[in-house]
mmCIF file of C-alpha atoms and ligand atoms in Angstrom:
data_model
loop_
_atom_site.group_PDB
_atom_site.id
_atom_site.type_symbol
_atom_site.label_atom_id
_atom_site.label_comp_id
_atom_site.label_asym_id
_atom_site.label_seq_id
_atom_site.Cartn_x
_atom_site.Cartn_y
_atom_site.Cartn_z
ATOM 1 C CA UNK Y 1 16.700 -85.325 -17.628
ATOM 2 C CA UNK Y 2 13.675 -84.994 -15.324
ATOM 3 C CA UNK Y 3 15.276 -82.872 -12.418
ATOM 4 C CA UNK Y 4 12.230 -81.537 -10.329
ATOM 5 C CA UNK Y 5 13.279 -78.830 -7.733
ATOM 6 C CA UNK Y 6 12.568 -77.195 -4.738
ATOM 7 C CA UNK Y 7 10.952 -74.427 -6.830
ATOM 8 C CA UNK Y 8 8.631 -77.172 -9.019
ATOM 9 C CA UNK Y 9 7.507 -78.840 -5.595
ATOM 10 C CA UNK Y 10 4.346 -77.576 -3.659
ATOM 11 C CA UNK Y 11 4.784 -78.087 -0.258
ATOM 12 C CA UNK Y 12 1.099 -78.560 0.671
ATOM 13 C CA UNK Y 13 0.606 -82.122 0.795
ATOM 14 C CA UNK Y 14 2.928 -82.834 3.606
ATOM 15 C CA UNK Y 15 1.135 -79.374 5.419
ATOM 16 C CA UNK Y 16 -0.533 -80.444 8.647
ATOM 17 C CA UNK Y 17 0.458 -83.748 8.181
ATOM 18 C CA UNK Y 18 2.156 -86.116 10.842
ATOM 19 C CA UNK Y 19 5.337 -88.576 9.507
ATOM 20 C CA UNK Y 20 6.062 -91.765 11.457
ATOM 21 C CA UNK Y 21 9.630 -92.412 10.929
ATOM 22 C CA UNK Y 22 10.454 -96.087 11.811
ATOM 23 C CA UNK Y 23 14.130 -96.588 12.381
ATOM 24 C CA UNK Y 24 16.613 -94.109 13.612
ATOM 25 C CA UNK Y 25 19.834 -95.506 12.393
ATOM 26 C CA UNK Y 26 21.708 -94.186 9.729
ATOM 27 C CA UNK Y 27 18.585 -92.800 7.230
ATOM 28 C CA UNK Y 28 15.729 -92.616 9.974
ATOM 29 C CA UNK Y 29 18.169 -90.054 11.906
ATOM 30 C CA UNK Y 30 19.004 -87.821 9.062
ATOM 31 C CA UNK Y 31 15.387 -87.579 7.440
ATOM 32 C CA UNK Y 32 13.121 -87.092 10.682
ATOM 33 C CA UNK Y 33 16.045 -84.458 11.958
ATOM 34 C CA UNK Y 34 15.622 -82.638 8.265
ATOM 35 C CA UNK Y 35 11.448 -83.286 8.433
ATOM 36 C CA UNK Y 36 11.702 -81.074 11.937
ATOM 37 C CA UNK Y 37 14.128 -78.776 10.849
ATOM 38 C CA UNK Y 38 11.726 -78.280 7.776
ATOM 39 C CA UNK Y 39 8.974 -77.489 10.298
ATOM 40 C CA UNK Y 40 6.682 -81.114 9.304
ATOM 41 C CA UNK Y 41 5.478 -82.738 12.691
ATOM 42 C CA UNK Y 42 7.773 -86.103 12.983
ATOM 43 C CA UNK Y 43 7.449 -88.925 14.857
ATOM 44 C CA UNK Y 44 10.252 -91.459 15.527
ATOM 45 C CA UNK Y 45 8.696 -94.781 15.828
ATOM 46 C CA UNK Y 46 10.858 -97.609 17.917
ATOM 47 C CA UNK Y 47 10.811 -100.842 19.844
ATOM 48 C CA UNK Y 48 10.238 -101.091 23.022
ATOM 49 C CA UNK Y 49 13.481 -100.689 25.006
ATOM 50 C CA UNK Y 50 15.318 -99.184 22.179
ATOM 51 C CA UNK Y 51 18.768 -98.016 22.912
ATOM 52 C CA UNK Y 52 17.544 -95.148 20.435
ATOM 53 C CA UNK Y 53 14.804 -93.631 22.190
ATOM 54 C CA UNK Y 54 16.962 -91.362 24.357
ATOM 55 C CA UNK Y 55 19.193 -89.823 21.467
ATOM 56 C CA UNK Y 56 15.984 -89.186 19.616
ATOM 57 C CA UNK Y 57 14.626 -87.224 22.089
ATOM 58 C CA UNK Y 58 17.646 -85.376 23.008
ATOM 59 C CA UNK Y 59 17.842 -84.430 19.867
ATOM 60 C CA UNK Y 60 14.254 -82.729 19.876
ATOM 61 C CA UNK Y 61 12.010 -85.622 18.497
ATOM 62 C CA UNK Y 62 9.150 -87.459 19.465
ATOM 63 C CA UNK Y 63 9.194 -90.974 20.001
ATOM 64 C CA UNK Y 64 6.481 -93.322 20.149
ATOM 65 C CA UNK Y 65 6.441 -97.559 20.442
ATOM 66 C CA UNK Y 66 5.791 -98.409 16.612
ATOM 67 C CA UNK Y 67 2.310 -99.602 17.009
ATOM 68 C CA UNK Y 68 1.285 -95.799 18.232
ATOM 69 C CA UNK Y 69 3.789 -94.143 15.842
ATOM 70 C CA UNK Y 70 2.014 -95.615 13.133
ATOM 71 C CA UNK Y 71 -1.526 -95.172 14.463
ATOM 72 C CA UNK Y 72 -0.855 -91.690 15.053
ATOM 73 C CA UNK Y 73 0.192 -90.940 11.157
ATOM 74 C CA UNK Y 74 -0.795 -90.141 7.859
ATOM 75 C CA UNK Y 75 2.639 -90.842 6.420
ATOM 76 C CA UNK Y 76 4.893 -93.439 7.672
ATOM 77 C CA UNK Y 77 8.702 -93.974 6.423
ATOM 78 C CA UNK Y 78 10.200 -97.749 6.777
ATOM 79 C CA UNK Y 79 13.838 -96.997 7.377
ATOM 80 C CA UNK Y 80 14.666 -100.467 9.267
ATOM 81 C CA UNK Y 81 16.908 -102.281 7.640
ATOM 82 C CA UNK Y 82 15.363 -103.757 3.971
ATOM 83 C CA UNK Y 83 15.771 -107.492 5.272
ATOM 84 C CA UNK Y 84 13.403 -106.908 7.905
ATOM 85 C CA UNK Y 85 10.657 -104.906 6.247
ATOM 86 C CA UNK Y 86 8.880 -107.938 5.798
ATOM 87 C CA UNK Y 87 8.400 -108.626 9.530
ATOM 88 C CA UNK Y 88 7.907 -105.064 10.123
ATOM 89 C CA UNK Y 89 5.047 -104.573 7.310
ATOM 90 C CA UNK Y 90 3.231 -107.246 8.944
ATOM 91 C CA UNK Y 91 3.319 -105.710 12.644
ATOM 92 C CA UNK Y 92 2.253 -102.525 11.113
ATOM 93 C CA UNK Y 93 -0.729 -103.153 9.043
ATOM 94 C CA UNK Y 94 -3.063 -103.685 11.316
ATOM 95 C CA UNK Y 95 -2.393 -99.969 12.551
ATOM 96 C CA UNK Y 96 -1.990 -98.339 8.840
ATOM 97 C CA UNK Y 97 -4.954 -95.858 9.072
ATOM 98 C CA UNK Y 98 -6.750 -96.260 5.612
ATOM 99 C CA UNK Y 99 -5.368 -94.026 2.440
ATOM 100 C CA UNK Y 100 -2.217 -93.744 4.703
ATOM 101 C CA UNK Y 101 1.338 -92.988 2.482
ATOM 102 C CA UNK Y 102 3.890 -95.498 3.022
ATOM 103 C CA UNK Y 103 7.209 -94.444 1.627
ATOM 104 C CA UNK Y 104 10.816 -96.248 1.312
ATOM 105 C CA UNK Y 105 13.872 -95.480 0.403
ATOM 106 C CA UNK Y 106 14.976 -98.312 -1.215
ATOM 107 C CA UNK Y 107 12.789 -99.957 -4.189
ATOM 108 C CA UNK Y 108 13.698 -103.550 -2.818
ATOM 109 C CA UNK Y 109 11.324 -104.741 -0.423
ATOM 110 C CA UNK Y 110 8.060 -103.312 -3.065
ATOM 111 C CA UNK Y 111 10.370 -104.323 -5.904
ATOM 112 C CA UNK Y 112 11.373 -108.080 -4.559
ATOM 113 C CA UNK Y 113 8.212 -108.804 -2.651
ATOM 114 C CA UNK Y 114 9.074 -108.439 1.162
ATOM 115 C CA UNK Y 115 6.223 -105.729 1.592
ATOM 116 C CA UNK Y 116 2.468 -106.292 -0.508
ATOM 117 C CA UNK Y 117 1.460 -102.865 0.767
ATOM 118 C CA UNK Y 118 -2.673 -102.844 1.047
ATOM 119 C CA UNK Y 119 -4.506 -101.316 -1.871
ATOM 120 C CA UNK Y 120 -5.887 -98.280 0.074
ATOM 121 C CA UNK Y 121 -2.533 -96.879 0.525
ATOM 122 C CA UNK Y 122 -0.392 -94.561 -1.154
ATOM 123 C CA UNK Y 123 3.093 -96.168 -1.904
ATOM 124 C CA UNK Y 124 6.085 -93.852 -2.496
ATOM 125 C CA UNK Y 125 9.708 -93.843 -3.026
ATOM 126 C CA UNK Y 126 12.330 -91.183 -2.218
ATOM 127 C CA UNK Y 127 15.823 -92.650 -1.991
ATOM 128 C CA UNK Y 128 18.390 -90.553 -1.569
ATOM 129 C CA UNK Y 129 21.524 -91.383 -3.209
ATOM 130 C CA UNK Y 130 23.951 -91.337 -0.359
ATOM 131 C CA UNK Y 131 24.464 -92.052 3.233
ATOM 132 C CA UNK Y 132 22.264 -90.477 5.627
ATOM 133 C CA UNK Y 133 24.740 -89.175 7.653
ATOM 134 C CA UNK Y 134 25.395 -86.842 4.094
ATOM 135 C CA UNK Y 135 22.306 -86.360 4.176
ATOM 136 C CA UNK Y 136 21.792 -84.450 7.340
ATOM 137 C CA UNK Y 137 25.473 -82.581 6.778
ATOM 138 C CA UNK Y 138 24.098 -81.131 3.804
ATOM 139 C CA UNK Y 139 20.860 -80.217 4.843
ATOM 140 C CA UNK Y 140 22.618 -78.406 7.752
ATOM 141 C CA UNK Y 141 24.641 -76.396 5.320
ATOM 142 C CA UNK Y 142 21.574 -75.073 3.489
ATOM 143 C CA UNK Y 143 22.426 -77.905 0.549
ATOM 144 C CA UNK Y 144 20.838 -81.170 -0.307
ATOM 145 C CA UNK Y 145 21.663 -84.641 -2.145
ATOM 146 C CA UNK Y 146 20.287 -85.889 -5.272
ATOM 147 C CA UNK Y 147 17.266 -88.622 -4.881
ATOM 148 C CA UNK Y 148 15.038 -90.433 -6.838
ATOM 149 C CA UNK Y 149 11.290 -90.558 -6.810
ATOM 150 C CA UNK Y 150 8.957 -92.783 -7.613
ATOM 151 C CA UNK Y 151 4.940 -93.914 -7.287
ATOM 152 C CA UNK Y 152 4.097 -97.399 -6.830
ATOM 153 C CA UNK Y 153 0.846 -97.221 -5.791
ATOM 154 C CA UNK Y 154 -1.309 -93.916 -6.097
ATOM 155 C CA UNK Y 155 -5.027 -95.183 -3.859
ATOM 156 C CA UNK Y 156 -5.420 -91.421 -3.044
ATOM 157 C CA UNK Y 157 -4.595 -89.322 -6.166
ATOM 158 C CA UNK Y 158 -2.112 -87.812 -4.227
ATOM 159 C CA UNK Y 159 1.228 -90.176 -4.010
ATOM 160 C CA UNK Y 160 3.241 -87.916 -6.532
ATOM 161 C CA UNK Y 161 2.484 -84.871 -4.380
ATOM 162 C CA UNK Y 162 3.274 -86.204 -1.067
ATOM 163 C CA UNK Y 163 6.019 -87.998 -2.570
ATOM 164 C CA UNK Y 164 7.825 -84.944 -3.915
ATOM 165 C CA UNK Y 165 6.807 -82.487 -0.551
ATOM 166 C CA UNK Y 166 8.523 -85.272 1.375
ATOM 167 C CA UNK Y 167 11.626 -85.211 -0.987
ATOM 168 C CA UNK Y 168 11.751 -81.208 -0.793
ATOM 169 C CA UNK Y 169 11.232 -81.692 3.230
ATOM 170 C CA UNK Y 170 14.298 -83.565 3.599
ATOM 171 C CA UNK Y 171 16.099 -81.691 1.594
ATOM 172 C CA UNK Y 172 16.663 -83.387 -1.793
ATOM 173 C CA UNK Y 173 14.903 -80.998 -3.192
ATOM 174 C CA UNK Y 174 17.856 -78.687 -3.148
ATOM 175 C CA UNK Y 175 19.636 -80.430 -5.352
ATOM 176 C CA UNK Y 176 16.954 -82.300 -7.579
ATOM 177 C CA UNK Y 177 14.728 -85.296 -7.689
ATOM 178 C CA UNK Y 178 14.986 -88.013 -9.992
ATOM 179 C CA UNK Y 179 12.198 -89.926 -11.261
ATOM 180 C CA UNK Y 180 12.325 -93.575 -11.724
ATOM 181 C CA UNK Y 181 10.182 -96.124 -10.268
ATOM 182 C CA UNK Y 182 10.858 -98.938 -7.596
ATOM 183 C CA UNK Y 183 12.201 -101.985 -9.307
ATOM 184 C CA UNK Y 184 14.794 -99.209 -11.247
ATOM 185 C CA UNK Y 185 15.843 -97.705 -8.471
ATOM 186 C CA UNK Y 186 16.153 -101.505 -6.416
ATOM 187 C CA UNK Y 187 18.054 -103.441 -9.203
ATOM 188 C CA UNK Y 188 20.218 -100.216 -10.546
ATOM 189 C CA UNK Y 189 21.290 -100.141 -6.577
ATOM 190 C CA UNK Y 190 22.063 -103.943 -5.816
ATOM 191 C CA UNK Y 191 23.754 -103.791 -8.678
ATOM 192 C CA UNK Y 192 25.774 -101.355 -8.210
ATOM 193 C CA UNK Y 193 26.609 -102.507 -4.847
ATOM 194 C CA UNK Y 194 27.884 -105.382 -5.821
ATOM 195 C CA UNK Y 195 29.054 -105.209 -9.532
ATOM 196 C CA UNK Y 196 30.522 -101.670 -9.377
ATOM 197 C CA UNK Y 197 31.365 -98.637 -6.284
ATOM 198 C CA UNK Y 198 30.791 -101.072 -3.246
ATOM 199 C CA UNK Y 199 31.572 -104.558 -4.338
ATOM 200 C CA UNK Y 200 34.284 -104.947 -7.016
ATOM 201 C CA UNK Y 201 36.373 -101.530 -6.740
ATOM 202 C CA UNK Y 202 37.118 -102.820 -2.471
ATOM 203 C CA UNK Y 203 38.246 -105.806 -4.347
ATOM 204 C CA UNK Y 204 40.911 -104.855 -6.941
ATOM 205 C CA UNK Y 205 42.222 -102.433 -4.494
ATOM 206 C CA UNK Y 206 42.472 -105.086 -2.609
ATOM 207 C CA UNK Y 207 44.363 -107.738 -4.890
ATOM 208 C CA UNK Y 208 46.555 -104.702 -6.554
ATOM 209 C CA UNK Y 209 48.019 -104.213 -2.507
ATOM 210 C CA UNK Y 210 48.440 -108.103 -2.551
ATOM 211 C CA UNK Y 211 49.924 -108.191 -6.007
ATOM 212 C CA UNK Y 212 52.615 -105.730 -5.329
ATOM 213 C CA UNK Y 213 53.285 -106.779 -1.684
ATOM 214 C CA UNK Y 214 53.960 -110.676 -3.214
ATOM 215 C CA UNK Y 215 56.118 -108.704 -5.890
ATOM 216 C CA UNK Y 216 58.591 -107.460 -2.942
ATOM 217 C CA UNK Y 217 57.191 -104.155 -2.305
ATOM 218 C CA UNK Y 218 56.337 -102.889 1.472
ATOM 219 C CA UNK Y 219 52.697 -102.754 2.521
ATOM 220 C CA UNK Y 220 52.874 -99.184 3.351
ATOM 221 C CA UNK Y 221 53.992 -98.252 -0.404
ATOM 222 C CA UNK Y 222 51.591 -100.671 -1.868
ATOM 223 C CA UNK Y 223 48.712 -99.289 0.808
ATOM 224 C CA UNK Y 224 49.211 -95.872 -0.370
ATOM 225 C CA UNK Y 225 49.745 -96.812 -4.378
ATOM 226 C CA UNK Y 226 46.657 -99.296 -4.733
ATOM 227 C CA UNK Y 227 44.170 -97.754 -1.552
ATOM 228 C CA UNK Y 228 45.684 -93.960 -0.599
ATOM 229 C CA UNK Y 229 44.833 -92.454 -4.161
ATOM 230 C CA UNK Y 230 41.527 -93.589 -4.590
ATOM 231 C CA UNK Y 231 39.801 -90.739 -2.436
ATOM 232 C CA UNK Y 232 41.918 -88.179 -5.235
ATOM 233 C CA UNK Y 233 40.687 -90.214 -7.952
ATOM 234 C CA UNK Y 234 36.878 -89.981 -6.712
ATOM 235 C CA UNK Y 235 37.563 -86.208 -5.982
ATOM 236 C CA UNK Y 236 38.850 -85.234 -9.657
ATOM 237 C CA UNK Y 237 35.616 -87.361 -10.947
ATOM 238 C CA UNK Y 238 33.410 -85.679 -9.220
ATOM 239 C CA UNK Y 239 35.407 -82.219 -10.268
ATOM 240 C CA UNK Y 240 35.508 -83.216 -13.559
ATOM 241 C CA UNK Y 241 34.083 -86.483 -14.595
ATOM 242 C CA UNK Y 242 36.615 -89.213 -15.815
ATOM 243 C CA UNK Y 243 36.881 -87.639 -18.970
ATOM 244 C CA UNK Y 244 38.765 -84.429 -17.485
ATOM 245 C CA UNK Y 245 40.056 -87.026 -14.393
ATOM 246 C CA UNK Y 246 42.221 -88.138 -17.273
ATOM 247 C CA UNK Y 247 43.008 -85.381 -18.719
ATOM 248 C CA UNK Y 248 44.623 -83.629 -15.911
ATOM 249 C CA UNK Y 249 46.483 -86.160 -14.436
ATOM 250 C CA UNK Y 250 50.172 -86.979 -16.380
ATOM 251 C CA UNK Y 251 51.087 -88.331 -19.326
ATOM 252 C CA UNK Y 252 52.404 -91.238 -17.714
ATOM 253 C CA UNK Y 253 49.449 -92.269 -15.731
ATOM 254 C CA UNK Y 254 46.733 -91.738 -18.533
ATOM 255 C CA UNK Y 255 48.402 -93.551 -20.670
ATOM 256 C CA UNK Y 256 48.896 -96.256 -18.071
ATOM 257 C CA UNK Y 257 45.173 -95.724 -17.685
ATOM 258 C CA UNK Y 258 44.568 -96.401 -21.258
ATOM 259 C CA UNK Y 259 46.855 -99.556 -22.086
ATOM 260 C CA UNK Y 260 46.085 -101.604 -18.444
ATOM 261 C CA UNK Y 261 42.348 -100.207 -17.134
ATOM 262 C CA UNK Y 262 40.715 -102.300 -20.164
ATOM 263 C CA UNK Y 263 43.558 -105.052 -19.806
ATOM 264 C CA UNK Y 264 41.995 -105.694 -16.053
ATOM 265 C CA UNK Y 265 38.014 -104.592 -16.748
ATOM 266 C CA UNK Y 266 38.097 -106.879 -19.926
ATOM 267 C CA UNK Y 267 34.995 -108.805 -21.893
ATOM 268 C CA UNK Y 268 35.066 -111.320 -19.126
ATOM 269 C CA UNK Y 269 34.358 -108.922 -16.407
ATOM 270 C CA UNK Y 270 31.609 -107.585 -18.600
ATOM 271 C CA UNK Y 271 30.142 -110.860 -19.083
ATOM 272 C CA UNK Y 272 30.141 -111.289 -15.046
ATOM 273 C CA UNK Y 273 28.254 -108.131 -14.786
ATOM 274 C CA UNK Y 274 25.641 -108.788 -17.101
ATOM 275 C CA UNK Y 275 25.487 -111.939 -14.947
ATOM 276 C CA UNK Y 276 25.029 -110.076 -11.637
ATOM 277 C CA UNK Y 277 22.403 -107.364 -13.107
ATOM 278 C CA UNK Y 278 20.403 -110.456 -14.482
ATOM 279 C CA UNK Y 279 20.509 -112.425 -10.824
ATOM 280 C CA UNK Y 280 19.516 -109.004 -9.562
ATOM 281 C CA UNK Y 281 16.678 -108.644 -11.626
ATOM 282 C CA UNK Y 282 15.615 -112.275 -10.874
ATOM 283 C CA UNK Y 283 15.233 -112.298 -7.219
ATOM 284 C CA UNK Y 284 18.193 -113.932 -6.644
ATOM 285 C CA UNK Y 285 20.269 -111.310 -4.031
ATOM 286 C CA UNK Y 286 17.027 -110.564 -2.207
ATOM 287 C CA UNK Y 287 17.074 -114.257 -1.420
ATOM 288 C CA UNK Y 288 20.386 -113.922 0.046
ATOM 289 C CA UNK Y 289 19.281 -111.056 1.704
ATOM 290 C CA UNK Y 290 16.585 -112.581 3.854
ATOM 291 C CA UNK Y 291 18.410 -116.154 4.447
ATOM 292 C CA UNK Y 292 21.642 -114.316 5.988
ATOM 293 C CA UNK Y 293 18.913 -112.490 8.083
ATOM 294 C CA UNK Y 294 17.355 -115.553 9.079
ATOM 295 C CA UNK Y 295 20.913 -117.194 10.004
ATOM 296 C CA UNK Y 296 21.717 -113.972 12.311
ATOM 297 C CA UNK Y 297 23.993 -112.500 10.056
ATOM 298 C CA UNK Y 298 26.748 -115.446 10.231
ATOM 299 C CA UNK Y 299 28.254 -115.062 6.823
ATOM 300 C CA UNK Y 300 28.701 -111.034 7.493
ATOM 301 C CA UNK Y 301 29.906 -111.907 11.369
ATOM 302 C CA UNK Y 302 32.709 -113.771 10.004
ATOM 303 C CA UNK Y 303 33.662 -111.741 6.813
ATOM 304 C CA UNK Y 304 33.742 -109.120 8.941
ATOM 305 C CA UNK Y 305 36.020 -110.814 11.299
ATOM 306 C CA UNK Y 306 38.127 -111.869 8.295
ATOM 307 C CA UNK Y 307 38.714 -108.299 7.018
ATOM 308 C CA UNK Y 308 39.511 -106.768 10.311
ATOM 309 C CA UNK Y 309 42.821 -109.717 9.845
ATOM 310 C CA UNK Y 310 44.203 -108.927 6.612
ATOM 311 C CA UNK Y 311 47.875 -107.344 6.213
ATOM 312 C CA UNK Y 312 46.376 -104.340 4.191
ATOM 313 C CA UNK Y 313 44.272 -103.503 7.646
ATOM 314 C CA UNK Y 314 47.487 -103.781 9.709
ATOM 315 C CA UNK Y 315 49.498 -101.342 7.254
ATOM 316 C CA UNK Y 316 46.017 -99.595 7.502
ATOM 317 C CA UNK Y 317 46.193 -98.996 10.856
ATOM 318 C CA UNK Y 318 49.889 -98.314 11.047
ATOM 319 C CA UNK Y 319 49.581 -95.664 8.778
ATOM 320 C CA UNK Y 320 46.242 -93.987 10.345
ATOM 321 C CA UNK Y 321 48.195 -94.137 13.444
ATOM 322 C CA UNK Y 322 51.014 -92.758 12.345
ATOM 323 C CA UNK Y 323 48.659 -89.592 10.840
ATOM 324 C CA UNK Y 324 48.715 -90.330 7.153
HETATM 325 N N1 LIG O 1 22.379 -96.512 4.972
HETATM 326 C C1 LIG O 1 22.096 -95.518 4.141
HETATM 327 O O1 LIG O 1 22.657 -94.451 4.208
HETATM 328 C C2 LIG O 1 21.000 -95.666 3.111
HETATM 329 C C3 LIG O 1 21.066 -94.909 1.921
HETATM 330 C C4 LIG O 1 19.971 -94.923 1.057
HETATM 331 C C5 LIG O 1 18.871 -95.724 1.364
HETATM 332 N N2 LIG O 1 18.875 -96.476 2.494
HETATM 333 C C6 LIG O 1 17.689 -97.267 2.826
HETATM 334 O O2 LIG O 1 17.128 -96.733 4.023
HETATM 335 C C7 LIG O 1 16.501 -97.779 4.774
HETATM 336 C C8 LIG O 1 17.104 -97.806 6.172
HETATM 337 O O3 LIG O 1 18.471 -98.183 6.054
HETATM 338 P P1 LIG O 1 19.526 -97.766 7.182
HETATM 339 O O4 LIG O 1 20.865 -98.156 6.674
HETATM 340 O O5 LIG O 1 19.267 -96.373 7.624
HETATM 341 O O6 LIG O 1 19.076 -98.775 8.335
HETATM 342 P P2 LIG O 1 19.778 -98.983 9.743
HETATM 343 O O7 LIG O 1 20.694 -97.860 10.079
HETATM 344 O O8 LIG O 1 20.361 -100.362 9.795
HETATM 345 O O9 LIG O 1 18.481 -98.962 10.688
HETATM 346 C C9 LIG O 1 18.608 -99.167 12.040
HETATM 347 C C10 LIG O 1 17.327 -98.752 12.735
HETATM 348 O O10 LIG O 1 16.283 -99.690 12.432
HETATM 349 C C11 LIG O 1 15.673 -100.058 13.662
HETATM 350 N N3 LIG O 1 15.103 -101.401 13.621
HETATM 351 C C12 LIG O 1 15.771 -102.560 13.372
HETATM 352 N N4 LIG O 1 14.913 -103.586 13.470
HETATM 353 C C13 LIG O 1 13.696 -103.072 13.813
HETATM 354 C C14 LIG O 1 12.421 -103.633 14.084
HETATM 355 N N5 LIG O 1 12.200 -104.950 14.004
HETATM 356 N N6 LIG O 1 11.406 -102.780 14.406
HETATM 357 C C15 LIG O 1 11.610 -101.459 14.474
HETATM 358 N N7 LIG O 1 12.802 -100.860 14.239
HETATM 359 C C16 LIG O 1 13.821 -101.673 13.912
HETATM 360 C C17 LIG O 1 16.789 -99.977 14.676
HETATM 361 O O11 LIG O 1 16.184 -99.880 15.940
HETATM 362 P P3 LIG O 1 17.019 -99.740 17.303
HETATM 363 O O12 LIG O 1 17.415 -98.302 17.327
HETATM 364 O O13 LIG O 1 16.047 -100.113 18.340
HETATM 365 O O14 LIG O 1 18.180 -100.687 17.177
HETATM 366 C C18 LIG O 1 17.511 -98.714 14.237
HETATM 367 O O15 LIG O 1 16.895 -97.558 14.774
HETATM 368 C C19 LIG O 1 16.737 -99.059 3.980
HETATM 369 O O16 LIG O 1 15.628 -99.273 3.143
HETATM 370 C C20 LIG O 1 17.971 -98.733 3.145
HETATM 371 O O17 LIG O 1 18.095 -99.491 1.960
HETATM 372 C C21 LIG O 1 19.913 -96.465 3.370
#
């Protein structure tokens, strides 16, 4: 595997340079609060009257409207939210000094088309693989999370080196950089999301609760059956990988495992997955992805909505309330 670390990286190319960060929400926080700690000069780019401006500062950061974050920088982050990078590219470009790096860290606005980034610039990718508020918590512990790398445009000569002194800055670097390149990284993620971690294992939690609770049992027994033991699950995988996750767990359940996980994750679920990796790959999520922005979010308002209703949040919230 190519694992680069802290120790392969050469800080230099970030050295002396200034980083416009543009977003401080979940990512934008974590990486221009690691970029300071990691002594690179960071500045927090936001729109006018944004609610954000004052915990930026109080956390130690300079803030700047976006026009003069951008103006101001010789590497500038987009960590809005991907549906919007579109809009955002285009208020930007104008203000893009030339041979400027513009990094992401997600492949899918490069990857699907939302951003044509101009030829002079360097174009680089360092997504870290997990949430940014991780992100931060392990860079304050003196550890770091796993992220991949990537060039999509090198104008310079010098994307690879500012991409990886940018990794090692925030911290990835600790625990290893993996290259790929943008449209990897972008349809390995969507499809993940919604094939795999984020959008099918929600859902058969969610019909093994129902299942049992139409069978007669009580919603707090199904709750902590189908939804309590996933977080012991995910812990012995990442212990042990599901390999040794069977192999410690008893007799019983692993041969449960055995006889009903294929039963339920059979050819035909396959089959849908190859279908959702080949959407993926031909545009067809980003799509969705930029209509539901256009419509102001309505189909996530109301799913949302929706979800908060369900008898598995009520047994949920009974048992968080009642300290389980
Ligand atoms: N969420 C994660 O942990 C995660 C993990 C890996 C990669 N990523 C990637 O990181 C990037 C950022 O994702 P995120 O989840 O961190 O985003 P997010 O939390 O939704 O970003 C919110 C921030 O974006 C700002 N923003 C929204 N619209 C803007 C506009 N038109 N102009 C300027 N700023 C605007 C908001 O400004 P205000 O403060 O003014 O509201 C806020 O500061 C995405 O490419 C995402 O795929 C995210």
């Amino acid at each position: 595997m190519d694992l680069i670390r802290d120790a392969d990286i050469d800080p230099a190319p970030l050295a002396g340079k200034r980083v416009a960060i543009l977003g401080y929400g979940n990512q934008g926080r974590a990486q221009a609060l690691n970029l300071h700690d990691s002594g690179i000069d960071v500045v927090v780019g936001l729109r006018g009257g944004s609610g954000s401006t004052f915990e930026a500062e109080a956390a130690g950061l300079t803030t700047a409207l976006v026009e003069d974050a951008v103006a101001s920088a010789e590497v500038v982050m987009m960590l809005a939210p991907d549906e919007i990078h579109a809009a955002l590219y285009n208020e930007i470009e104008p203000n893009l000094r030339n041979g400027v790096a513009l990094g992401f860290s997600h492949g899918l606005s490069v990857r699907f088309g939302f951003v044509e980034p101009r030829s002079d610039l360097d174009v680089f990718l360092i997504a870290p693989k997990g949430p940014g508020t991780a992100l931060r918590s392990l860079y304050a512990e003196g550890k770091g999370m796993i992220a991949v790398w990537a060039v999509e445009q090198d104008a310079t000569g010098n994307a690879q080196g500012i991409a990886l002194a940018y990794g090692r800055a925030i911290g990835c670097g600790r625990a290893g950089l993996i290259a790929s390149s943008f449209a990897e990284e972008a349809e390995a993620d969507l499809f993940n999301e919604q094939a795999v971690v984020w959008g099918a294992v929600p859902e058969v939690l969610i019909a093994g609760f129902e299942t049992l609770v139409e069978g007669g049992v009580s919603p707090e027994l199904a709750y902590l059956e189908c939804v309590g033991e996933l977080k012991l699950l995910a812990d012995l995988i990442e212990a042990r990988g599901i390999a040794g996750m069977r192999e410690v767990i008893s007799n019983t359940a692993e041969l449960g495992a055995l006889l009903g996980g294929r039963r339920i994750v059979d050819e035909r679920v396959r089959a849908r997955m190859a279908e959702v990796l080949a959407e993926v790959r031909a545009g067809r999520f980003a799509g969705e992805l930029r209509d539901e922005e256009s419509s102001a979010y309505a189909r996530l308002e109301n799913a949302r909505r929706d979800n908060r209703q369900t008898l598995l949040e009520e047994t949920y919230r009974r048992l968080r309330d009642a300290g389980h």
